[in-house]
Coordinates of C-alpha atoms in Angstrom, one line a residue:
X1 CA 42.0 41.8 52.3
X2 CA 45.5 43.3 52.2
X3 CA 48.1 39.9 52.4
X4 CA 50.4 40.1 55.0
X5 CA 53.0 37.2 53.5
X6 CA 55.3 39.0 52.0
X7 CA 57.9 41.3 52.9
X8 CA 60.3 43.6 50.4
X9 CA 62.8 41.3 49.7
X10 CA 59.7 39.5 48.1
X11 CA 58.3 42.5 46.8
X12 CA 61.5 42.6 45.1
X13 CA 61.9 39.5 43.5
X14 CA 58.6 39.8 41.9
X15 CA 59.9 42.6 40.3
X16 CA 62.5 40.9 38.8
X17 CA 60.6 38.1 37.9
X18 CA 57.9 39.8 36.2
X19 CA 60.5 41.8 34.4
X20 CA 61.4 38.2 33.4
X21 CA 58.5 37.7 31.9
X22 CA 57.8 40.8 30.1
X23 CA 61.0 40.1 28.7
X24 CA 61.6 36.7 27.5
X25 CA 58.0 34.9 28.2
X26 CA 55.3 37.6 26.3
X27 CA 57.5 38.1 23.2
X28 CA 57.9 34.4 22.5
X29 CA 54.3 33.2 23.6
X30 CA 53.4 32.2 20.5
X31 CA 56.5 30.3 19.5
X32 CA 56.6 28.5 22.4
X33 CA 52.7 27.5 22.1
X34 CA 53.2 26.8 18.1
X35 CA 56.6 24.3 19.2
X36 CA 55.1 22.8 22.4
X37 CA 58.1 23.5 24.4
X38 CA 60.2 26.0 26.6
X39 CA 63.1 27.4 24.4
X40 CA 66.7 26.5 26.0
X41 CA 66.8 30.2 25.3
X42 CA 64.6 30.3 27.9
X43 CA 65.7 28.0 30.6
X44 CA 68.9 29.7 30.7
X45 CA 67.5 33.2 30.7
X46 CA 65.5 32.1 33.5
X47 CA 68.9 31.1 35.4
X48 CA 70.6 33.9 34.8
X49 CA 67.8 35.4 37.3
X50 CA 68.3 33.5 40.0
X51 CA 64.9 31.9 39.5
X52 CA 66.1 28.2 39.0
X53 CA 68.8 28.1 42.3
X54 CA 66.4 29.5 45.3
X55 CA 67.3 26.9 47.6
X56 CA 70.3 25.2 46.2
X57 CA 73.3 26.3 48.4
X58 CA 76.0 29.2 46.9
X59 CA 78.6 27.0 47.0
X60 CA 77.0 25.7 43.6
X61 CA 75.8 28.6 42.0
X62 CA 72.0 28.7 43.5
X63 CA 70.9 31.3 46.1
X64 CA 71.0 29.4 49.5
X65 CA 67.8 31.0 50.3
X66 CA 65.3 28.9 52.7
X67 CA 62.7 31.0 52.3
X68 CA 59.7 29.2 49.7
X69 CA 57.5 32.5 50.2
X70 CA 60.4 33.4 46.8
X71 CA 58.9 30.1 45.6
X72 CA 55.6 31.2 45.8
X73 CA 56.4 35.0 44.1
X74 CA 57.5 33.1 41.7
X75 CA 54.8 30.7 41.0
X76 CA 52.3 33.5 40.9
X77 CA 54.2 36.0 38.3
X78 CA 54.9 32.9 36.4
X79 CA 50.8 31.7 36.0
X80 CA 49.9 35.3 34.9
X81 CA 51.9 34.6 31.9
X82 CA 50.4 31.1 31.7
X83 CA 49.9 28.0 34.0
X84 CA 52.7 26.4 31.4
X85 CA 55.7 28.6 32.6
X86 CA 54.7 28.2 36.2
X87 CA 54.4 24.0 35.3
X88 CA 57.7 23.6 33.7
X89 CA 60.2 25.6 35.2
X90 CA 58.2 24.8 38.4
X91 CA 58.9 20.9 38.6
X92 CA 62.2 22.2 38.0
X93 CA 62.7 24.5 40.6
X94 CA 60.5 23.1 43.7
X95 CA 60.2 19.4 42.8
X96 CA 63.3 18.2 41.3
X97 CA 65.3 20.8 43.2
X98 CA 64.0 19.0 46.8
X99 CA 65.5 15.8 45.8
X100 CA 68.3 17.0 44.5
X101 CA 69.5 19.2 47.4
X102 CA 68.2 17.0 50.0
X103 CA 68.9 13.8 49.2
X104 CA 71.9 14.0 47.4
X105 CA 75.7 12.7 47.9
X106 CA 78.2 15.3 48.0
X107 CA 79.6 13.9 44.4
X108 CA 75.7 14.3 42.7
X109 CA 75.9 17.6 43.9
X110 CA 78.9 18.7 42.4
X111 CA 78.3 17.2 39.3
X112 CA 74.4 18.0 38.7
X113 CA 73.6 21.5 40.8
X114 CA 75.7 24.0 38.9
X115 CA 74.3 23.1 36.0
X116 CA 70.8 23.1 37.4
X117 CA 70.9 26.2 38.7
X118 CA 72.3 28.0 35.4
X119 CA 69.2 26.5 32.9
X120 CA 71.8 24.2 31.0
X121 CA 70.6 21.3 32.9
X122 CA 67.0 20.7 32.3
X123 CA 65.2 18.0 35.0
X124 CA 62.2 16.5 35.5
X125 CA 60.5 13.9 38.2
X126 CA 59.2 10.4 36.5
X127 CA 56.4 9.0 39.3
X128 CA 53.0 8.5 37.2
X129 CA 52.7 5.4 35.1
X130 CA 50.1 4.2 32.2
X131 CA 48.8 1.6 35.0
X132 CA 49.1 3.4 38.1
X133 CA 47.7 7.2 37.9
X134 CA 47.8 8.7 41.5
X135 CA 48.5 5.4 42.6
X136 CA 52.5 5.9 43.5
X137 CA 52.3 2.6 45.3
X138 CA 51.8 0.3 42.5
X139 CA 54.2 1.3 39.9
X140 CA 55.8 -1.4 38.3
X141 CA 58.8 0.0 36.8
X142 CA 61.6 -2.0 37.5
X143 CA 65.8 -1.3 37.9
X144 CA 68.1 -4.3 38.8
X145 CA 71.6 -4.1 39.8
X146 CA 73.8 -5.2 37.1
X147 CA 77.3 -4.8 38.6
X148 CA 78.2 -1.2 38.7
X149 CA 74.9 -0.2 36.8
X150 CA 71.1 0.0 37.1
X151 CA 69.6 -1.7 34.4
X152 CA 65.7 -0.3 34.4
X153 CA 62.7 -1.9 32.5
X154 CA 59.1 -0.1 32.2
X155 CA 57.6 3.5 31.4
X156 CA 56.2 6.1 32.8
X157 CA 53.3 9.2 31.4
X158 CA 52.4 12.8 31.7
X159 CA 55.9 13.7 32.3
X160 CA 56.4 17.1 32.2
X161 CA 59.5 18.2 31.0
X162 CA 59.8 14.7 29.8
X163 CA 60.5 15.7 26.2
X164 CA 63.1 17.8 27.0
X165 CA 64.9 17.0 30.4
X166 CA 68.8 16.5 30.7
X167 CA 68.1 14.5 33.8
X168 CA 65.3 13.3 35.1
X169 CA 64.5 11.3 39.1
X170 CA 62.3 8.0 37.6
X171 CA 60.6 6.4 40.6
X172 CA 61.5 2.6 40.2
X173 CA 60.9 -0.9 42.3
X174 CA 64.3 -2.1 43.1
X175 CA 63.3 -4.5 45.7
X176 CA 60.9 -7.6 45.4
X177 CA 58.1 -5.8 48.0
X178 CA 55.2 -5.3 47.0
X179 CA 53.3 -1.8 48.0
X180 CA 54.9 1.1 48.9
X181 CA 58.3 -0.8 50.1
X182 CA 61.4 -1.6 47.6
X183 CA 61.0 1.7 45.7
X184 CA 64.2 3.9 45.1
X185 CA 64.8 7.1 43.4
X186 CA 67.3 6.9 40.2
X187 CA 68.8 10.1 38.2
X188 CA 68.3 8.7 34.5
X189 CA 70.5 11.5 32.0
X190 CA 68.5 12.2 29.0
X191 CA 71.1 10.7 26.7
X192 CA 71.3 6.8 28.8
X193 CA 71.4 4.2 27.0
X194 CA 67.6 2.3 26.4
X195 CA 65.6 5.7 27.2
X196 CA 62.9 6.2 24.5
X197 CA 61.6 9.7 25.5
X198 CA 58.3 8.2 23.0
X199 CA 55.9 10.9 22.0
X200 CA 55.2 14.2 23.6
X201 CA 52.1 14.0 24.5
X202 CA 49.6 16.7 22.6
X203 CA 47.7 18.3 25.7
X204 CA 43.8 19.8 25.6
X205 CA 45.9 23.3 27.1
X206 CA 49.1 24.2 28.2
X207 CA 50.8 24.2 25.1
X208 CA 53.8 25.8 25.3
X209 CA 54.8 22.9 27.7
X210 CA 56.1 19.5 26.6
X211 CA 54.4 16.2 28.6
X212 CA 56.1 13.0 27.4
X213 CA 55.9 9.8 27.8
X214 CA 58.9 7.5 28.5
X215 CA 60.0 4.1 28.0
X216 CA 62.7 2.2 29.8
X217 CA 64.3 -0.8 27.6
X218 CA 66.8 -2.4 29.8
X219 CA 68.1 1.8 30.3
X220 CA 71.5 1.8 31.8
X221 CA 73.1 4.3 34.5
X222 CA 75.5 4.2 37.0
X223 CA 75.1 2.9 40.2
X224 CA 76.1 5.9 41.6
X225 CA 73.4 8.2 40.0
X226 CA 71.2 6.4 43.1
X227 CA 69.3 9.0 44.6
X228 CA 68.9 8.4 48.5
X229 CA 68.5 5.3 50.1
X230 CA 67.5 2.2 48.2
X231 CA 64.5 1.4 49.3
X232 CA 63.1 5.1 50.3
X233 CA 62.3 6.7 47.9
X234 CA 58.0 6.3 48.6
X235 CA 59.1 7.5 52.0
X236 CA 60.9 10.8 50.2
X237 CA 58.1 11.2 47.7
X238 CA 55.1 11.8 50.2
X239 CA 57.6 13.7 52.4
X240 CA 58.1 16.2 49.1
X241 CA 54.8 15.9 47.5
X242 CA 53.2 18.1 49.9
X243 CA 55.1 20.9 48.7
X244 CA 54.6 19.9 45.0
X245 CA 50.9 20.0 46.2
X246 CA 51.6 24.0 47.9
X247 CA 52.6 25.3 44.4
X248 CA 49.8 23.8 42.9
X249 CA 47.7 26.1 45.3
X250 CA 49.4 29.0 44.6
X251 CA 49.3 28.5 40.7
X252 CA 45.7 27.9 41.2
X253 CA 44.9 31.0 43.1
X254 CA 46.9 33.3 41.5
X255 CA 45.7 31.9 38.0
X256 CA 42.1 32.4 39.1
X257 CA 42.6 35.8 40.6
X258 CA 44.4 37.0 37.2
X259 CA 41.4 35.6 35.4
X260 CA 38.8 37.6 37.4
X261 CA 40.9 40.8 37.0
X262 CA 40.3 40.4 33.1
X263 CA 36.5 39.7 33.5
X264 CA 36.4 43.0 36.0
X265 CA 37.5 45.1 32.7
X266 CA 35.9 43.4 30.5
X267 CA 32.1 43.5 32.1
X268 CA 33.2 47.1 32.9
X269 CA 33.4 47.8 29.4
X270 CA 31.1 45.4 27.4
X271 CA 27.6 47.5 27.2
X272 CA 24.3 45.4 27.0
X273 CA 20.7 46.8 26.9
X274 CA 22.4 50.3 27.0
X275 CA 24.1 50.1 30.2
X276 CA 27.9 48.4 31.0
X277 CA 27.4 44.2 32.2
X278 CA 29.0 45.5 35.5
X279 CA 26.0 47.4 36.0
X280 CA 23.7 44.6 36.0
X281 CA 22.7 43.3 39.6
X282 CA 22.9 39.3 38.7
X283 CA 26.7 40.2 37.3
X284 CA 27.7 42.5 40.3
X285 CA 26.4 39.8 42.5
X286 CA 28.5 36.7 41.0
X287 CA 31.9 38.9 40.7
X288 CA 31.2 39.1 44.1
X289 CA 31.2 35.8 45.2
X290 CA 33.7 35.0 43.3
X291 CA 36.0 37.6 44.6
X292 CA 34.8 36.5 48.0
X293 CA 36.0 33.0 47.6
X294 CA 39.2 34.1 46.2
X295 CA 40.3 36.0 49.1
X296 CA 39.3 33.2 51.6
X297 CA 41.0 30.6 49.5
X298 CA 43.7 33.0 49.3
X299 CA 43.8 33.6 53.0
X300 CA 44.0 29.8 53.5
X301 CA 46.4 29.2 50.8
X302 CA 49.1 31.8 52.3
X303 CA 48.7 30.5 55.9
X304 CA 49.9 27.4 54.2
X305 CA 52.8 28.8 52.5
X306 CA 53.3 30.2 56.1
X307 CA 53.4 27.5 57.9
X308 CA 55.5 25.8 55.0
X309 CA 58.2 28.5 55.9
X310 CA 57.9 27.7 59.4
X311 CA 58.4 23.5 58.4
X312 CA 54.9 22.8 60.1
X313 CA 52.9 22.3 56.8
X314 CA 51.4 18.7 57.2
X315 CA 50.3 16.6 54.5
X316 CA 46.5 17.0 55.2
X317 CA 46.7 20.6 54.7
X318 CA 48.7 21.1 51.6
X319 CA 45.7 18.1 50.5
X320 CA 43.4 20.2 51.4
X321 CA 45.0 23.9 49.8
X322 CA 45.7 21.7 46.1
X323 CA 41.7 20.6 46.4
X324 CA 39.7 23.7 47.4
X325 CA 42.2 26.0 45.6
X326 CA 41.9 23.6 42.1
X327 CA 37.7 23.4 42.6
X328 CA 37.5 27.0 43.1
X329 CA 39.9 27.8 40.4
X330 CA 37.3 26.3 38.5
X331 CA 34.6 27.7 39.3
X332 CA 36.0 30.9 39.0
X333 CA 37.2 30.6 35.3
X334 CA 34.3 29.1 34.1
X335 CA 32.3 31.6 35.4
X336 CA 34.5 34.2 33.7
X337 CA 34.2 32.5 30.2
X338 CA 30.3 32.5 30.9
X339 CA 30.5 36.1 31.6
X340 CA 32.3 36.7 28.2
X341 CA 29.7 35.5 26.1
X342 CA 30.3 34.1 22.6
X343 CA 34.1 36.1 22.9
X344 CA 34.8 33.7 26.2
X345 CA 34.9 30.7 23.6
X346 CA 37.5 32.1 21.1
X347 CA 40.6 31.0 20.7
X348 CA 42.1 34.6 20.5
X349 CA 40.7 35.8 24.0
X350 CA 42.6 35.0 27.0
X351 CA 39.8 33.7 29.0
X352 CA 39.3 31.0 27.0
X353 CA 42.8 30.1 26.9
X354 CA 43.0 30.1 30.6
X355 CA 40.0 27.9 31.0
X356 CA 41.3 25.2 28.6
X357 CA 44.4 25.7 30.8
X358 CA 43.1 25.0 34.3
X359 CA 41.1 21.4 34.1
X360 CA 44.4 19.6 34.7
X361 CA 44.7 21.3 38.5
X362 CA 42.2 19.2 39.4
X363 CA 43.8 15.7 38.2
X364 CA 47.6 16.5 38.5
X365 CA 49.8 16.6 41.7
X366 CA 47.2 13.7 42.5
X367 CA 43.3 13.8 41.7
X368 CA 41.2 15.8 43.8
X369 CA 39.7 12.3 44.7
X370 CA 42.8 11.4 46.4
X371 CA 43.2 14.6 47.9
X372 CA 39.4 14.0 49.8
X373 CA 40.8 9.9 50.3
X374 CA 44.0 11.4 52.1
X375 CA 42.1 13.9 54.0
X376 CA 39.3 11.7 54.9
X377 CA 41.7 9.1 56.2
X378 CA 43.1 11.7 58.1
X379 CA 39.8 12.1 60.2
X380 CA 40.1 8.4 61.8
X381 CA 36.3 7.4 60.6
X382 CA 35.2 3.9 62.2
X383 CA 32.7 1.7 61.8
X384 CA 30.7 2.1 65.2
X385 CA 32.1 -1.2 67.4
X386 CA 29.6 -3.8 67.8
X387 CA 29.3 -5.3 71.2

């Protein structure tokens, strides 16, 4: 079905960013995968684009676009090159960029965008602890107020970027509520005082991404690096984790549509009992199902992005684009790998890579278990009353 999201100006962005990436991603694949991180090299490459500024205003270097359909060309030129690029410079550039241009004093703006928007500032977002998970609402790491500093105690896990950030937005408790009350949002720099950044964390795929783990030993910053309201920050989390949850979708499609492009050429050109695989019945049949449930998903996916443009994207939607999108994902590139025979388990073929690369889409951005729990919830479900 021909997409109807996009216009030229998008058109023409993708160029630029797959020119990006045939640039300074496929050359460096290796090294990046082989040193389990993104190059500063990189990061700054990737600014000079325009890729890292799309909705930060021009007054500090970023584009002053409000427009997250560039997001999403983005997301999807980024995943062909690997689910990695799209990760890291995408909690970057959707997550961390939300907070930051949102939520912001005038001050934190001038001091932490133009760097942001150039690659020299790396961030990431701190929410997921050893304890917690998905649970957001029972973290336990702790900032007091120590005169004119925060003084934070606890840790956090699966951080991405968390090895190499120059700032990162750690969800802490700063009140004595329990639940989702009495959690704020602090900027930690990577260089403060009692920040372990720990190990970075050696992933099942994904490898030319660092995830870290952190630790917080009485860590010291300024009062003023206070993101928001004290006190607000669950509030600002669920209100920006359905977007966090939209790229997820469109990493997921766009991964699993890349994938199926490879298996189309390679059943088209793998012969078996002296015919092509494509020309088998049971083969034509499943790439046809799963083309078929890629191009609803799709469909669903960009009405999301659609109604994200238009600000009307609820929660319960972008819950339900990150599950169905990350199951059928799935499905898809396991399929694929099947399809590939013996070749779809080796190391060198890109299949394989790519399946090893999509099991997390079902556990980060919040489990596919709490995406059916937030959904369901969403259907008001009684008890019948009794009487």
């Amino acid at each position: 079905m021909q997409r109807t999201l996009y216009d030229s100006d998008h058109e023409d962005f993708r160029a630029v960013v797959r020119n990006f990436v045939q640039t300074h991603i496929e050359p460096n694949d290796e090294k990046f995968a082989a040193e389990g991180r993104l190059s500063r090299e990189l990061w700054r490459a990737a600014g000079d684009t325009g890729m890292l500024g799309l909705c930060v205003p021009e007054q500090y270097g970023g584009a002053g676009v409000n427009d997250y359909r560039f997001n999403a060309v983005m997301d999807e030129e980024l995943t062909r090159a690997g689910m990695a690029y799209a990760c890291g410079l995408g909690v970057h550039t959707h997550v961390v960029s939300q907070y930051l241009v949102h939520m912001t004093t005038e001050e934190q703006r001038a001091r932490w965008l133009p760097d942001f928007v150039s690659g020299e500032l790396i961030t990431a977002v701190a929410m997921s602890e050893p304890s917690g998970g998905s649970d957001l609402a029972a973290l336990r790491t702790r900032a007091r107020r120590d005169g004119d500093q925060w003084v934070i105690n606890g840790s956090k896990i699966f951080i991405t970027n968390g090895a190499t950030a120059d700032l990162i937005v750690v969800a802490v408790r700063t009140g004595e509520e329990t639940g989702s009350r009495g959690i704020s949002l602090i900027a930690v720099e990577g260089d403060a005082p009692g920040l372990d950044r720990g190990r970075t964390l050696r992933k099942i795929g994904q490898h030319q991404g660092d995830t870290a783990e952190l630790f917080f030993d009485d860590c010291r910053v300024p009062v003023a690096n206070l993101i928001g309201e004290e006190g607000a920050g669950f509030r600002a989390m669920m209100e920006h984790l359905a977007q966090e949850r939209l790229a997820s979708a469109v990493c997921n499609v766009a991964h699993a549509r890349h994938v199926l492009e490879l298996t189309c050429r390679y059943v088209t050109e793998r012969y078996a009992f002296g015919a092509s695989l494509g020309a088998l019945q049971h083969i034509r049949f499943q790439m046809a199902d799963m083309v078929t449930e890629l191009d609803i998903i799709q469909t669903y996916v960009d009405a999301c992005v659609a109604a994200h443009v238009r600000g009307d994207l609820t929660a319960i939607d972008a819950a339900k684009a990150k599950l169905k999108s990350s199951d059928i994902q799935s499905q898809i590139v396991d399929t694929c790998v099947q399809l590939h025979g013996g070749y779809g388990y080796m190391e060198e073929y890109e299949v394989a890579r790519a399946w090893r690369d999509a099991r997390v889409t079902r556990i980060w951005a919040g489990t596919n278990e709490i995406m059916r729990e937030v959904i369901g919830r969403s259907l008001n479900l009684r008890e019948p009353s009794k009487h």
